[in-house]
Amino acid sequence: MSLKGATFLESVLQTLKRATELGGYPQEVYEILSRPQRIITVNIPVRMDNGKIQVFTGYRVQHNNALGPYKGGIRFHPEVTLEEDIALATVMTFKNALNGLPYGGGKGAVAVDYKKLSKRELEELSRGYARALAPFIGPETDIPAPDVGTDPQIMAWMVDEYSKIAGHNVPGVFTAKPVILWGNPVREYSTGFGVAVWAREAAKKLWGGLEGKTVAVQGFGNVGYWGAYWLEKMGARVVAVTDSKGGVYNPNGLNLTEVKAVKDKTGTVMNYDAPGTRKITNDEVLELPVDVLVPAALENVIHRGNANNIKAKLIVEGANGPTTADAEQILHKKGIWVLPDLAANAGGVVMSYLEWVENLQWYFWDEEETRNRLERILLDTFNRVMNRWNKLGTSQVTIREAAYVEAVDRIYNAMKVRGWI
Ligand code: NAD
């Protein structure tokens, strides 16, 4: 256990244990789901621009496939660890089950500071990772997608590499590909869209709606930016955003288009300067006097050391695992709603599912039809989680626990009819 409390994996397992108890499932369910079915470690040699070979270590954790092929992103980050990857893969099993998708959970990672690589080196590394994993992945086996540090271009290189090995085009092996290469335009903003839909639905219950509510967002990448964009479109006022260097706060609201332009031009939102705007740190952004807080960067940022300082009434987990289990208990006692990652940031994987369905049938919906399908699935999950939470008792259990029970229920029933338990 670290100073901040339980590690991400410990928090996930703690929640799983409690969910199996709350749902009255046999102990075997915890025994099976607390470990991944398979862990693959790969070492990828890349010829760097200086002529030397550098070997990068990567993982693919295949957690559970009771409900279907493993599905989950690939993270490129210098500080990834196998333990973190296991935690992320575990959450994917529950996320996919919760959202009614025909998938199990998996997650990949490569320890690399991708910002230090040239485009050619990054392509070599991405192709090397896809090559190393080719025997273990596929549209009916394991379907990776982007996560922190990876993007549609990387998916394009990977799908190309996999297709070369297969000897024919295999669009359904990776999702969130560029639109020209069997992707879907909704994927770019789908996770942020899902964050906003969950926030909007919760806000209806808390305050009658999102209109005029203030929002702080930690992380201004894919999830953070598009979450802020859709929250604003749905009537909220985004007052603070940060990235890895820190961020900016204006109680009257930020001009997101301008902030994004500054981030794109200079690499950080910190360089955004407008009257009434001041600089803030990544710790401060969590403790601002706002209605809604969206942690959309890394895990464990809300811990028992700062949970008591949080003023937002609604926390929407854009990131995976931003709240530790002990912090969540503190927040729950204070009546703060935490919309958990496996629900609130599922827009991306639900959209990935729709893209995969398109790829399998080589037939594509237009943007509006896709977004409507995505929203329908998200709303269905929201309603099921709220019903489950009310049934279990809102003061006794957290929303995350209710979501886990809902997810475990599907996985348990699949494992049972398969004869695994
Ligand atoms: P991204 O790389 O596009 O953006 C990450 C952002 O976080 C960047 O703005 C970066 O500057 C910032 N950041 C990095 N380190 C930070 C730190 N120490 N403190 C504050 N900010 C920091 O990544 P993303 O795709 O937006 O993913 C963000 C989170 O959302 C991750 O936890 C990821 O697992 C999760 N997630 C992403 C998706 C998706 O579809 N992209 C889906 C579900 C969950």
Tab-separated table of C-alpha atoms and ligand atoms in Angstrom:
chain	number	residue	atom	x	y	z
A	1	MET	CA	0.000	0.000	0.000
A	2	SER	CA	1.375	3.451	-0.918
A	3	LEU	CA	1.142	6.703	1.031
A	4	LYS	CA	-1.842	7.680	-1.091
A	5	GLY	CA	-3.650	4.520	0.068
A	6	ALA	CA	-4.468	1.385	-1.890
A	7	THR	CA	-2.903	0.948	-5.325
A	8	PHE	CA	-5.216	1.012	-8.343
A	9	LEU	CA	-5.220	-2.794	-8.563
A	10	GLU	CA	-5.930	-3.133	-4.844
A	11	SER	CA	-8.826	-0.680	-5.199
A	12	VAL	CA	-10.276	-2.625	-8.145
A	13	LEU	CA	-10.035	-5.945	-6.292
A	14	GLN	CA	-11.518	-4.440	-3.151
A	15	THR	CA	-14.518	-3.259	-5.176
A	16	LEU	CA	-14.832	-6.629	-6.908
A	17	LYS	CA	-14.799	-8.452	-3.568
A	18	ARG	CA	-17.484	-6.205	-2.180
A	19	ALA	CA	-19.576	-6.533	-5.360
A	20	THR	CA	-19.479	-10.337	-5.233
A	21	GLU	CA	-20.575	-10.174	-1.590
A	22	LEU	CA	-23.297	-7.589	-2.263
A	23	GLY	CA	-24.651	-9.615	-5.181
A	24	GLY	CA	-24.487	-12.858	-3.187
A	25	TYR	CA	-22.286	-14.601	-5.787
A	26	PRO	CA	-20.171	-17.636	-4.890
A	27	GLN	CA	-16.592	-17.021	-3.697
A	28	GLU	CA	-15.321	-18.733	-6.899
A	29	VAL	CA	-16.456	-15.683	-8.856
A	30	TYR	CA	-13.948	-13.550	-6.959
A	31	GLU	CA	-11.267	-16.238	-7.245
A	32	ILE	CA	-11.605	-16.304	-11.028
A	33	LEU	CA	-12.062	-12.596	-11.659
A	34	SER	CA	-9.295	-11.402	-9.327
A	35	ARG	CA	-6.651	-12.811	-11.734
A	36	PRO	CA	-6.167	-12.411	-15.486
A	37	GLN	CA	-6.544	-15.517	-17.649
A	38	ARG	CA	-3.365	-14.705	-19.577
A	39	ILE	CA	-0.486	-12.218	-19.419
A	40	ILE	CA	1.736	-11.749	-22.453
A	41	THR	CA	5.062	-9.914	-22.148
A	42	VAL	CA	6.815	-8.804	-25.315
A	43	ASN	CA	10.230	-7.234	-25.877
A	44	ILE	CA	10.341	-5.190	-29.056
A	45	PRO	CA	13.669	-4.221	-30.623
A	46	VAL	CA	13.556	-0.943	-32.543
A	47	ARG	CA	16.388	0.462	-34.697
A	48	MET	CA	16.547	4.056	-33.494
A	49	ASP	CA	17.456	7.017	-35.702
A	50	ASN	CA	20.968	7.031	-34.184
A	51	GLY	CA	21.533	3.551	-35.645
A	52	LYS	CA	21.405	1.715	-32.307
A	53	ILE	CA	18.850	-0.916	-31.263
A	54	GLN	CA	16.651	-0.090	-28.273
A	55	VAL	CA	14.429	-2.788	-26.769
A	56	PHE	CA	11.014	-1.744	-25.444
A	57	THR	CA	9.014	-3.917	-23.046
A	58	GLY	CA	5.279	-4.236	-23.523
A	59	TYR	CA	2.361	-6.264	-22.184
A	60	ARG	CA	-1.035	-7.510	-23.186
A	61	VAL	CA	-3.173	-8.637	-20.297
A	62	GLN	CA	-6.151	-10.818	-21.288
A	63	HIS	CA	-8.287	-10.763	-18.214
A	64	ASN	CA	-11.483	-12.699	-18.890
A	65	ASN	CA	-13.377	-13.769	-22.013
A	66	ALA	CA	-16.559	-15.301	-20.613
A	67	LEU	CA	-18.705	-12.828	-22.549
A	68	GLY	CA	-16.661	-12.625	-25.758
A	69	PRO	CA	-13.287	-11.588	-27.211
A	70	TYR	CA	-10.963	-9.574	-24.961
A	71	LYS	CA	-11.247	-5.859	-25.627
A	72	GLY	CA	-9.321	-2.860	-24.312
A	73	GLY	CA	-6.788	-0.181	-25.217
A	74	ILE	CA	-3.004	0.011	-25.529
A	75	ARG	CA	-1.155	2.543	-23.402
A	76	PHE	CA	2.216	4.071	-24.362
A	77	HIS	CA	3.638	5.753	-21.254
A	78	PRO	CA	7.076	5.739	-19.588
A	79	GLU	CA	5.668	4.744	-16.193
A	80	VAL	CA	3.404	1.828	-17.140
A	81	THR	CA	3.757	-1.263	-14.968
A	82	LEU	CA	2.387	-4.755	-15.299
A	83	GLU	CA	0.351	-4.251	-12.131
A	84	GLU	CA	-1.294	-1.163	-13.605
A	85	ASP	CA	-1.981	-3.045	-16.832
A	86	ILE	CA	-3.632	-5.886	-14.914
A	87	ALA	CA	-5.845	-3.383	-13.086
A	88	LEU	CA	-6.819	-1.687	-16.354
A	89	ALA	CA	-7.587	-5.043	-18.025
A	90	THR	CA	-9.707	-6.083	-15.036
A	91	VAL	CA	-11.732	-2.884	-15.227
A	92	MET	CA	-12.280	-3.541	-18.955
A	93	THR	CA	-13.931	-6.886	-18.205
A	94	PHE	CA	-16.428	-5.133	-15.955
A	95	LYS	CA	-16.816	-2.122	-18.236
A	96	ASN	CA	-17.651	-4.255	-21.261
A	97	ALA	CA	-20.019	-6.460	-19.270
A	98	LEU	CA	-21.729	-3.472	-17.658
A	99	ASN	CA	-22.433	-1.868	-21.014
A	100	GLY	CA	-23.974	-5.014	-22.429
A	101	LEU	CA	-21.169	-5.596	-24.956
A	102	PRO	CA	-20.285	-9.097	-26.198
A	103	TYR	CA	-16.709	-8.706	-24.923
A	104	GLY	CA	-14.353	-9.744	-22.185
A	105	GLY	CA	-11.600	-7.437	-20.952
A	106	GLY	CA	-7.978	-6.854	-21.911
A	107	LYS	CA	-5.400	-4.087	-21.880
A	108	GLY	CA	-1.992	-3.499	-23.418
A	109	ALA	CA	0.910	-1.271	-22.486
A	110	VAL	CA	4.388	-0.339	-23.651
A	111	ALA	CA	6.864	1.439	-21.389
A	112	VAL	CA	7.944	4.288	-23.645
A	113	ASP	CA	8.063	8.051	-23.645
A	114	TYR	CA	6.510	8.307	-27.099
A	115	LYS	CA	7.145	12.057	-27.220
A	116	LYS	CA	10.872	11.307	-27.397
A	117	LEU	CA	10.504	9.070	-30.500
A	118	SER	CA	10.616	10.245	-34.100
A	119	LYS	CA	7.616	9.341	-36.265
A	120	ARG	CA	9.617	6.546	-37.898
A	121	GLU	CA	10.692	5.110	-34.528
A	122	LEU	CA	7.089	5.248	-33.286
A	123	GLU	CA	5.886	3.418	-36.405
A	124	GLU	CA	8.570	0.722	-35.950
A	125	LEU	CA	7.579	0.278	-32.315
A	126	SER	CA	3.838	0.113	-33.131
A	127	ARG	CA	4.374	-2.426	-35.914
A	128	GLY	CA	6.712	-4.433	-33.668
A	129	TYR	CA	4.101	-4.572	-30.930
A	130	ALA	CA	1.384	-5.698	-33.384
A	131	ARG	CA	3.745	-8.337	-34.840
A	132	ALA	CA	4.656	-9.683	-31.416
A	133	LEU	CA	1.005	-9.946	-30.439
A	134	ALA	CA	-0.341	-11.200	-33.771
A	135	PRO	CA	-0.693	-14.841	-32.612
A	136	PHE	CA	-2.757	-13.751	-29.610
A	137	ILE	CA	-5.132	-11.135	-31.046
A	138	GLY	CA	-7.789	-10.993	-33.788
A	139	PRO	CA	-11.370	-9.839	-34.406
A	140	GLU	CA	-12.737	-12.888	-32.626
A	141	THR	CA	-9.938	-13.197	-30.039
A	142	ASP	CA	-8.730	-9.861	-28.708
A	143	ILE	CA	-9.437	-6.422	-30.159
A	144	PRO	CA	-7.116	-3.633	-28.955
A	145	ALA	CA	-7.738	0.113	-29.308
A	146	PRO	CA	-5.974	3.361	-28.320
A	147	ASP	CA	-5.440	4.632	-24.779
A	148	VAL	CA	-3.055	7.208	-23.274
A	149	GLY	CA	-0.216	7.876	-25.725
A	150	THR	CA	-1.694	5.988	-28.681
A	151	ASP	CA	-3.962	7.255	-31.446
A	152	PRO	CA	-5.719	6.337	-34.724
A	153	GLN	CA	-2.448	6.624	-36.706
A	154	ILE	CA	-0.883	3.995	-34.450
A	155	MET	CA	-3.972	1.795	-34.915
A	156	ALA	CA	-3.569	2.203	-38.703
A	157	TRP	CA	0.048	0.961	-38.557
A	158	MET	CA	-0.981	-1.914	-36.327
A	159	VAL	CA	-3.959	-2.988	-38.474
A	160	ASP	CA	-1.718	-2.791	-41.545
A	161	GLU	CA	0.953	-4.944	-39.894
A	162	TYR	CA	-1.609	-7.499	-38.697
A	163	SER	CA	-3.262	-7.583	-42.144
A	164	LYS	CA	0.107	-8.248	-43.817
A	165	ILE	CA	0.640	-11.235	-41.532
A	166	ALA	CA	-2.919	-12.501	-42.153
A	167	GLY	CA	-2.500	-12.020	-45.914
A	168	HIS	CA	-5.715	-10.034	-46.251
A	169	ASN	CA	-7.374	-6.943	-44.767
A	170	VAL	CA	-8.630	-7.505	-41.215
A	171	PRO	CA	-10.393	-4.292	-40.209
A	172	GLY	CA	-11.994	-5.672	-37.035
A	173	VAL	CA	-8.754	-6.469	-35.156
A	174	PHE	CA	-8.177	-2.909	-33.862
A	175	THR	CA	-10.754	-0.192	-33.277
A	176	ALA	CA	-10.588	3.609	-33.291
A	177	LYS	CA	-8.842	3.543	-36.637
A	178	PRO	CA	-8.735	6.559	-38.982
A	179	VAL	CA	-12.061	7.063	-40.767
A	180	ILE	CA	-10.525	6.255	-44.171
A	181	LEU	CA	-9.303	2.915	-42.813
A	182	TRP	CA	-12.689	1.564	-41.647
A	183	GLY	CA	-12.989	3.889	-38.656
A	184	ASN	CA	-16.003	5.974	-37.675
A	185	PRO	CA	-16.007	9.779	-37.194
A	186	VAL	CA	-17.822	9.461	-33.846
A	187	ARG	CA	-14.904	7.553	-32.278
A	188	GLU	CA	-12.764	10.701	-32.008
A	189	TYR	CA	-15.146	12.254	-29.462
A	190	SER	CA	-17.077	9.235	-28.202
A	191	THR	CA	-15.449	8.904	-24.761
A	192	GLY	CA	-15.871	12.600	-24.026
A	193	PHE	CA	-19.425	12.415	-25.362
A	194	GLY	CA	-20.146	9.551	-22.969
A	195	VAL	CA	-18.659	11.510	-20.049
A	196	ALA	CA	-21.009	14.390	-20.872
A	197	VAL	CA	-24.072	12.127	-21.328
A	198	TRP	CA	-23.454	10.531	-17.911
A	199	ALA	CA	-22.900	13.958	-16.321
A	200	ARG	CA	-26.095	15.278	-17.944
A	201	GLU	CA	-28.216	12.340	-16.763
A	202	ALA	CA	-26.815	12.538	-13.212
A	203	ALA	CA	-27.271	16.318	-13.192
A	204	LYS	CA	-30.949	15.836	-14.095
A	205	LYS	CA	-31.354	13.765	-10.938
A	206	LEU	CA	-29.239	16.056	-8.722
A	207	TRP	CA	-30.286	19.503	-9.915
A	208	GLY	CA	-32.878	19.063	-12.647
A	209	GLY	CA	-30.213	19.611	-15.362
A	210	LEU	CA	-26.708	20.715	-16.316
A	211	GLU	CA	-27.638	24.242	-17.362
A	212	GLY	CA	-25.161	26.772	-15.901
A	213	LYS	CA	-23.336	24.211	-13.734
A	214	THR	CA	-19.592	24.814	-13.396
A	215	VAL	CA	-17.080	22.176	-14.449
A	216	ALA	CA	-13.350	21.589	-13.818
A	217	VAL	CA	-11.472	19.121	-16.021
A	218	GLN	CA	-8.108	17.550	-15.179
A	219	GLY	CA	-6.384	16.404	-18.384
A	220	PHE	CA	-6.980	18.089	-21.737
A	221	GLY	CA	-6.312	15.171	-24.068
A	222	ASN	CA	-8.878	13.178	-26.020
A	223	VAL	CA	-11.240	12.525	-23.096
A	224	GLY	CA	-10.740	15.837	-21.305
A	225	TYR	CA	-11.109	18.049	-24.361
A	226	TRP	CA	-14.137	16.288	-25.863
A	227	GLY	CA	-15.731	15.870	-22.436
A	228	ALA	CA	-15.431	19.632	-21.917
A	229	TYR	CA	-16.701	20.286	-25.463
A	230	TRP	CA	-19.878	18.213	-25.038
A	231	LEU	CA	-20.494	19.389	-21.482
A	232	GLU	CA	-20.475	22.956	-22.762
A	233	LYS	CA	-22.778	21.998	-25.654
A	234	MET	CA	-25.169	20.485	-23.092
A	235	GLY	CA	-25.316	23.769	-21.160
A	236	ALA	CA	-22.548	23.551	-18.531
A	237	ARG	CA	-19.817	26.188	-17.970
A	238	VAL	CA	-16.262	24.848	-18.109
A	239	VAL	CA	-14.179	27.009	-15.750
A	240	ALA	CA	-10.895	25.081	-15.419
A	241	VAL	CA	-8.764	22.710	-17.476
A	242	THR	CA	-5.267	21.300	-16.919
A	243	ASP	CA	-2.736	19.120	-18.693
A	244	SER	CA	0.466	17.466	-17.466
A	245	LYS	CA	2.120	20.867	-16.904
A	246	GLY	CA	-0.768	22.486	-14.953
A	247	GLY	CA	-3.680	24.567	-16.122
A	248	VAL	CA	-5.930	27.599	-16.139
A	249	TYR	CA	-9.004	28.702	-14.169
A	250	ASN	CA	-11.564	31.385	-14.878
A	251	PRO	CA	-14.701	31.352	-12.676
A	252	ASN	CA	-16.653	33.028	-15.485
A	253	GLY	CA	-15.871	30.257	-17.945
A	254	LEU	CA	-13.108	29.476	-20.435
A	255	ASN	CA	-13.240	29.854	-24.188
A	256	LEU	CA	-12.514	26.210	-25.026
A	257	THR	CA	-11.783	26.846	-28.700
A	258	GLU	CA	-9.092	29.357	-27.755
A	259	VAL	CA	-7.652	27.123	-25.012
A	260	LYS	CA	-7.477	24.224	-27.468
A	261	ALA	CA	-5.738	26.434	-30.059
A	262	VAL	CA	-3.123	27.465	-27.464
A	263	LYS	CA	-2.606	23.838	-26.426
A	264	ASP	CA	-2.193	22.757	-30.069
A	265	LYS	CA	0.225	25.605	-30.825
A	266	THR	CA	2.393	25.617	-27.685
A	267	GLY	CA	1.903	22.116	-26.253
A	268	THR	CA	0.171	23.188	-23.037
A	269	VAL	CA	-2.973	24.993	-21.872
A	270	MET	CA	-0.717	26.822	-19.371
A	271	ASN	CA	0.107	29.389	-22.039
A	272	TYR	CA	-3.531	30.450	-22.345
A	273	ASP	CA	-3.872	33.996	-21.074
A	274	ALA	CA	-7.123	35.982	-20.905
A	275	PRO	CA	-8.545	38.553	-18.463
A	276	GLY	CA	-9.850	36.916	-15.274
A	277	THR	CA	-7.889	33.712	-15.893
A	278	ARG	CA	-5.232	32.436	-13.494
A	279	LYS	CA	-2.824	29.504	-13.503
A	280	ILE	CA	-3.532	26.468	-11.325
A	281	THR	CA	-1.731	23.223	-10.492
A	282	ASN	CA	-2.987	19.696	-11.058
A	283	ASP	CA	-3.687	19.394	-7.327
A	284	GLU	CA	-5.640	22.671	-7.194
A	285	VAL	CA	-7.923	21.753	-10.101
A	286	LEU	CA	-9.383	18.939	-8.018
A	287	GLU	CA	-10.296	21.223	-5.134
A	288	LEU	CA	-11.929	24.151	-6.942
A	289	PRO	CA	-15.403	25.368	-5.929
A	290	VAL	CA	-17.237	23.796	-8.879
A	291	ASP	CA	-20.355	21.648	-9.321
A	292	VAL	CA	-18.799	18.983	-11.530
A	293	LEU	CA	-15.251	17.598	-11.498
A	294	VAL	CA	-13.959	15.517	-14.400
A	295	PRO	CA	-10.625	13.788	-13.718
A	296	ALA	CA	-9.545	12.824	-17.246
A	297	ALA	CA	-5.799	12.166	-16.972
A	298	LEU	CA	-4.232	9.474	-14.793
A	299	GLU	CA	-5.255	7.187	-11.946
A	300	ASN	CA	-5.159	7.649	-8.149
A	301	VAL	CA	-5.330	11.447	-8.281
A	302	ILE	CA	-8.203	11.550	-5.773
A	303	HIS	CA	-6.936	9.816	-2.654
A	304	ARG	CA	-7.530	9.899	1.081
A	305	GLY	CA	-5.091	12.813	1.354
A	306	ASN	CA	-7.259	15.190	-0.698
A	307	ALA	CA	-10.762	13.635	-0.771
A	308	ASN	CA	-11.940	15.847	2.084
A	309	ASN	CA	-10.983	18.994	0.170
A	310	ILE	CA	-13.130	18.239	-2.863
A	311	LYS	CA	-16.014	20.654	-3.282
A	312	ALA	CA	-17.734	19.313	-6.398
A	313	LYS	CA	-21.009	17.458	-5.801
A	314	LEU	CA	-20.577	15.323	-8.894
A	315	ILE	CA	-17.360	13.601	-10.002
A	316	VAL	CA	-17.364	12.081	-13.474
A	317	GLU	CA	-14.452	9.703	-13.983
A	318	GLY	CA	-13.169	10.365	-17.486
A	319	ALA	CA	-9.868	8.669	-16.604
A	320	ASN	CA	-9.564	5.063	-15.548
A	321	GLY	CA	-9.138	4.693	-11.788
A	322	PRO	CA	-8.736	8.338	-10.730
A	323	THR	CA	-10.369	7.711	-7.313
A	324	THR	CA	-8.904	5.280	-4.767
A	325	ALA	CA	-11.286	3.018	-2.860
A	326	ASP	CA	-10.693	4.747	0.482
A	327	ALA	CA	-11.177	8.195	-1.094
A	328	GLU	CA	-14.446	6.993	-2.549
A	329	GLN	CA	-15.729	5.987	0.882
A	330	ILE	CA	-14.948	9.503	2.173
A	331	LEU	CA	-16.747	11.079	-0.808
A	332	HIS	CA	-19.719	8.754	-0.474
A	333	LYS	CA	-20.166	9.691	3.184
A	334	LYS	CA	-20.182	13.349	2.165
A	335	GLY	CA	-22.967	12.636	-0.362
A	336	ILE	CA	-20.748	13.316	-3.392
A	337	TRP	CA	-21.730	11.282	-6.444
A	338	VAL	CA	-18.827	9.535	-8.161
A	339	LEU	CA	-19.820	8.295	-11.613
A	340	PRO	CA	-17.367	5.428	-11.989
A	341	ASP	CA	-14.931	4.963	-14.874
A	342	LEU	CA	-16.434	1.719	-16.131
A	343	ALA	CA	-19.672	3.603	-16.757
A	344	ALA	CA	-18.781	7.259	-17.282
A	345	ASN	CA	-15.902	6.735	-19.728
A	346	ALA	CA	-17.422	3.790	-21.599
A	347	GLY	CA	-18.399	5.908	-24.620
A	348	GLY	CA	-15.135	4.978	-26.327
A	349	VAL	CA	-15.464	1.241	-25.970
A	350	VAL	CA	-19.161	1.264	-26.835
A	351	MET	CA	-18.253	3.186	-29.983
A	352	SER	CA	-15.432	0.711	-30.616
A	353	TYR	CA	-18.046	-2.018	-30.455
A	354	LEU	CA	-20.157	-0.220	-33.079
A	355	GLU	CA	-17.061	0.220	-35.280
A	356	TRP	CA	-16.237	-3.482	-34.900
A	357	VAL	CA	-19.801	-4.422	-35.896
A	358	GLU	CA	-19.427	-2.168	-38.961
A	359	ASN	CA	-16.086	-3.815	-39.773
A	360	LEU	CA	-17.432	-7.354	-39.463
A	361	GLN	CA	-20.282	-6.611	-41.854
A	362	TRP	CA	-18.354	-4.130	-44.085
A	363	TYR	CA	-21.300	-1.768	-43.765
A	364	PHE	CA	-21.083	1.734	-42.242
A	365	TRP	CA	-23.655	3.976	-40.549
A	366	ASP	CA	-23.504	7.750	-40.927
A	367	GLU	CA	-22.317	9.937	-38.058
A	368	GLU	CA	-25.746	10.827	-36.689
A	369	GLU	CA	-27.047	7.281	-36.758
A	370	THR	CA	-23.867	6.062	-35.047
A	371	ARG	CA	-24.080	8.728	-32.317
A	372	ASN	CA	-27.743	7.890	-31.690
A	373	ARG	CA	-26.912	4.202	-31.331
A	374	LEU	CA	-24.070	5.109	-28.965
A	375	GLU	CA	-26.296	7.347	-26.840
A	376	ARG	CA	-29.020	4.666	-26.616
A	377	ILE	CA	-26.553	2.135	-25.218
A	378	LEU	CA	-25.146	4.689	-22.731
A	379	LEU	CA	-28.609	5.672	-21.501
A	380	ASP	CA	-29.593	2.035	-21.076
A	381	THR	CA	-26.511	1.481	-18.900
A	382	PHE	CA	-27.182	4.657	-16.906
A	383	ASN	CA	-30.738	3.540	-16.127
A	384	ARG	CA	-29.676	0.019	-15.156
A	385	VAL	CA	-26.953	1.336	-12.830
A	386	MET	CA	-29.318	3.811	-11.165
A	387	ASN	CA	-31.956	1.087	-10.675
A	388	ARG	CA	-29.389	-1.265	-9.199
A	389	TRP	CA	-28.053	1.522	-6.924
A	390	ASN	CA	-31.534	2.316	-5.649
A	391	LYS	CA	-32.239	-1.369	-5.044
A	392	LEU	CA	-28.993	-1.881	-3.108
A	393	GLY	CA	-29.516	1.329	-1.108
A	394	THR	CA	-27.870	4.617	-2.097
A	395	SER	CA	-26.546	5.304	1.390
A	396	GLN	CA	-25.157	1.786	1.850
A	397	VAL	CA	-23.349	1.325	-1.451
A	398	THR	CA	-21.487	3.535	-3.905
A	399	ILE	CA	-22.493	3.950	-7.536
A	400	ARG	CA	-19.331	2.042	-8.477
A	401	GLU	CA	-20.360	-0.906	-6.302
A	402	ALA	CA	-23.805	-0.908	-7.923
A	403	ALA	CA	-22.167	-0.820	-11.377
A	404	TYR	CA	-19.859	-3.698	-10.440
A	405	VAL	CA	-22.762	-5.813	-9.197
A	406	GLU	CA	-24.572	-5.114	-12.466
A	407	ALA	CA	-21.436	-6.151	-14.419
A	408	VAL	CA	-20.578	-9.191	-12.287
A	409	ASP	CA	-24.131	-10.404	-12.734
A	410	ARG	CA	-23.635	-10.788	-16.505
A	411	ILE	CA	-20.161	-12.300	-16.204
A	412	TYR	CA	-21.306	-14.723	-13.517
A	413	ASN	CA	-24.275	-15.884	-15.591
A	414	ALA	CA	-22.071	-16.370	-18.670
A	415	MET	CA	-19.485	-18.340	-16.682
A	416	LYS	CA	-22.246	-20.404	-15.112
A	417	VAL	CA	-23.930	-21.446	-18.355
A	418	ARG	CA	-20.512	-22.175	-19.871
A	419	GLY	CA	-19.902	-24.549	-16.966
A	420	TRP	CA	-16.858	-22.667	-15.613
A	421	ILE	CA	-18.326	-22.550	-12.116
B	1	NAD	P1	-4.479	11.639	-23.856
B	1	NAD	O1	-3.070	11.208	-23.956
B	1	NAD	O2	-5.181	12.126	-25.069
B	1	NAD	O3	-4.585	12.825	-22.781
B	1	NAD	C1	-4.103	12.730	-21.497
B	1	NAD	C2	-4.091	14.131	-20.879
B	1	NAD	O4	-3.652	14.036	-19.524
B	1	NAD	C3	-3.145	15.099	-21.562
B	1	NAD	O5	-3.760	16.372	-21.592
B	1	NAD	C4	-1.941	15.137	-20.639
B	1	NAD	O6	-1.239	16.369	-20.708
B	1	NAD	C5	-2.608	14.969	-19.304
B	1	NAD	N1	-1.731	14.452	-18.251
B	1	NAD	C6	-0.718	13.553	-18.348
B	1	NAD	N2	-0.118	13.391	-17.152
B	1	NAD	C7	-0.775	14.188	-16.290
B	1	NAD	C8	-0.635	14.474	-14.919
B	1	NAD	N3	0.330	13.878	-14.186
B	1	NAD	N4	-1.510	15.341	-14.365
B	1	NAD	C9	-2.463	15.935	-15.111
B	1	NAD	N5	-2.635	15.721	-16.407
B	1	NAD	C10	-1.799	14.872	-16.991
B	1	NAD	O7	-5.257	10.467	-23.136
B	1	NAD	P2	-6.822	10.173	-23.124
B	1	NAD	O8	-7.119	9.244	-24.236
B	1	NAD	O9	-7.565	11.454	-23.031
B	1	NAD	O10	-6.977	9.347	-21.761
B	1	NAD	C11	-7.083	9.980	-20.492
B	1	NAD	C12	-7.636	8.992	-19.478
B	1	NAD	O11	-8.882	8.512	-19.945
B	1	NAD	C13	-6.816	7.733	-19.218
B	1	NAD	O12	-7.000	7.330	-17.869
B	1	NAD	C14	-7.423	6.704	-20.129
B	1	NAD	O13	-7.203	5.391	-19.683
B	1	NAD	C15	-8.866	7.094	-20.005
B	1	NAD	N6	-9.734	6.647	-21.107
B	1	NAD	C16	-9.500	7.024	-22.401
B	1	NAD	C17	-10.382	6.621	-23.393
B	1	NAD	C18	-10.252	7.081	-24.815
B	1	NAD	O14	-11.123	6.725	-25.621
B	1	NAD	N7	-9.267	7.877	-25.173
B	1	NAD	C19	-11.474	5.804	-23.067
B	1	NAD	C20	-11.683	5.435	-21.738
B	1	NAD	C21	-10.798	5.878	-20.768
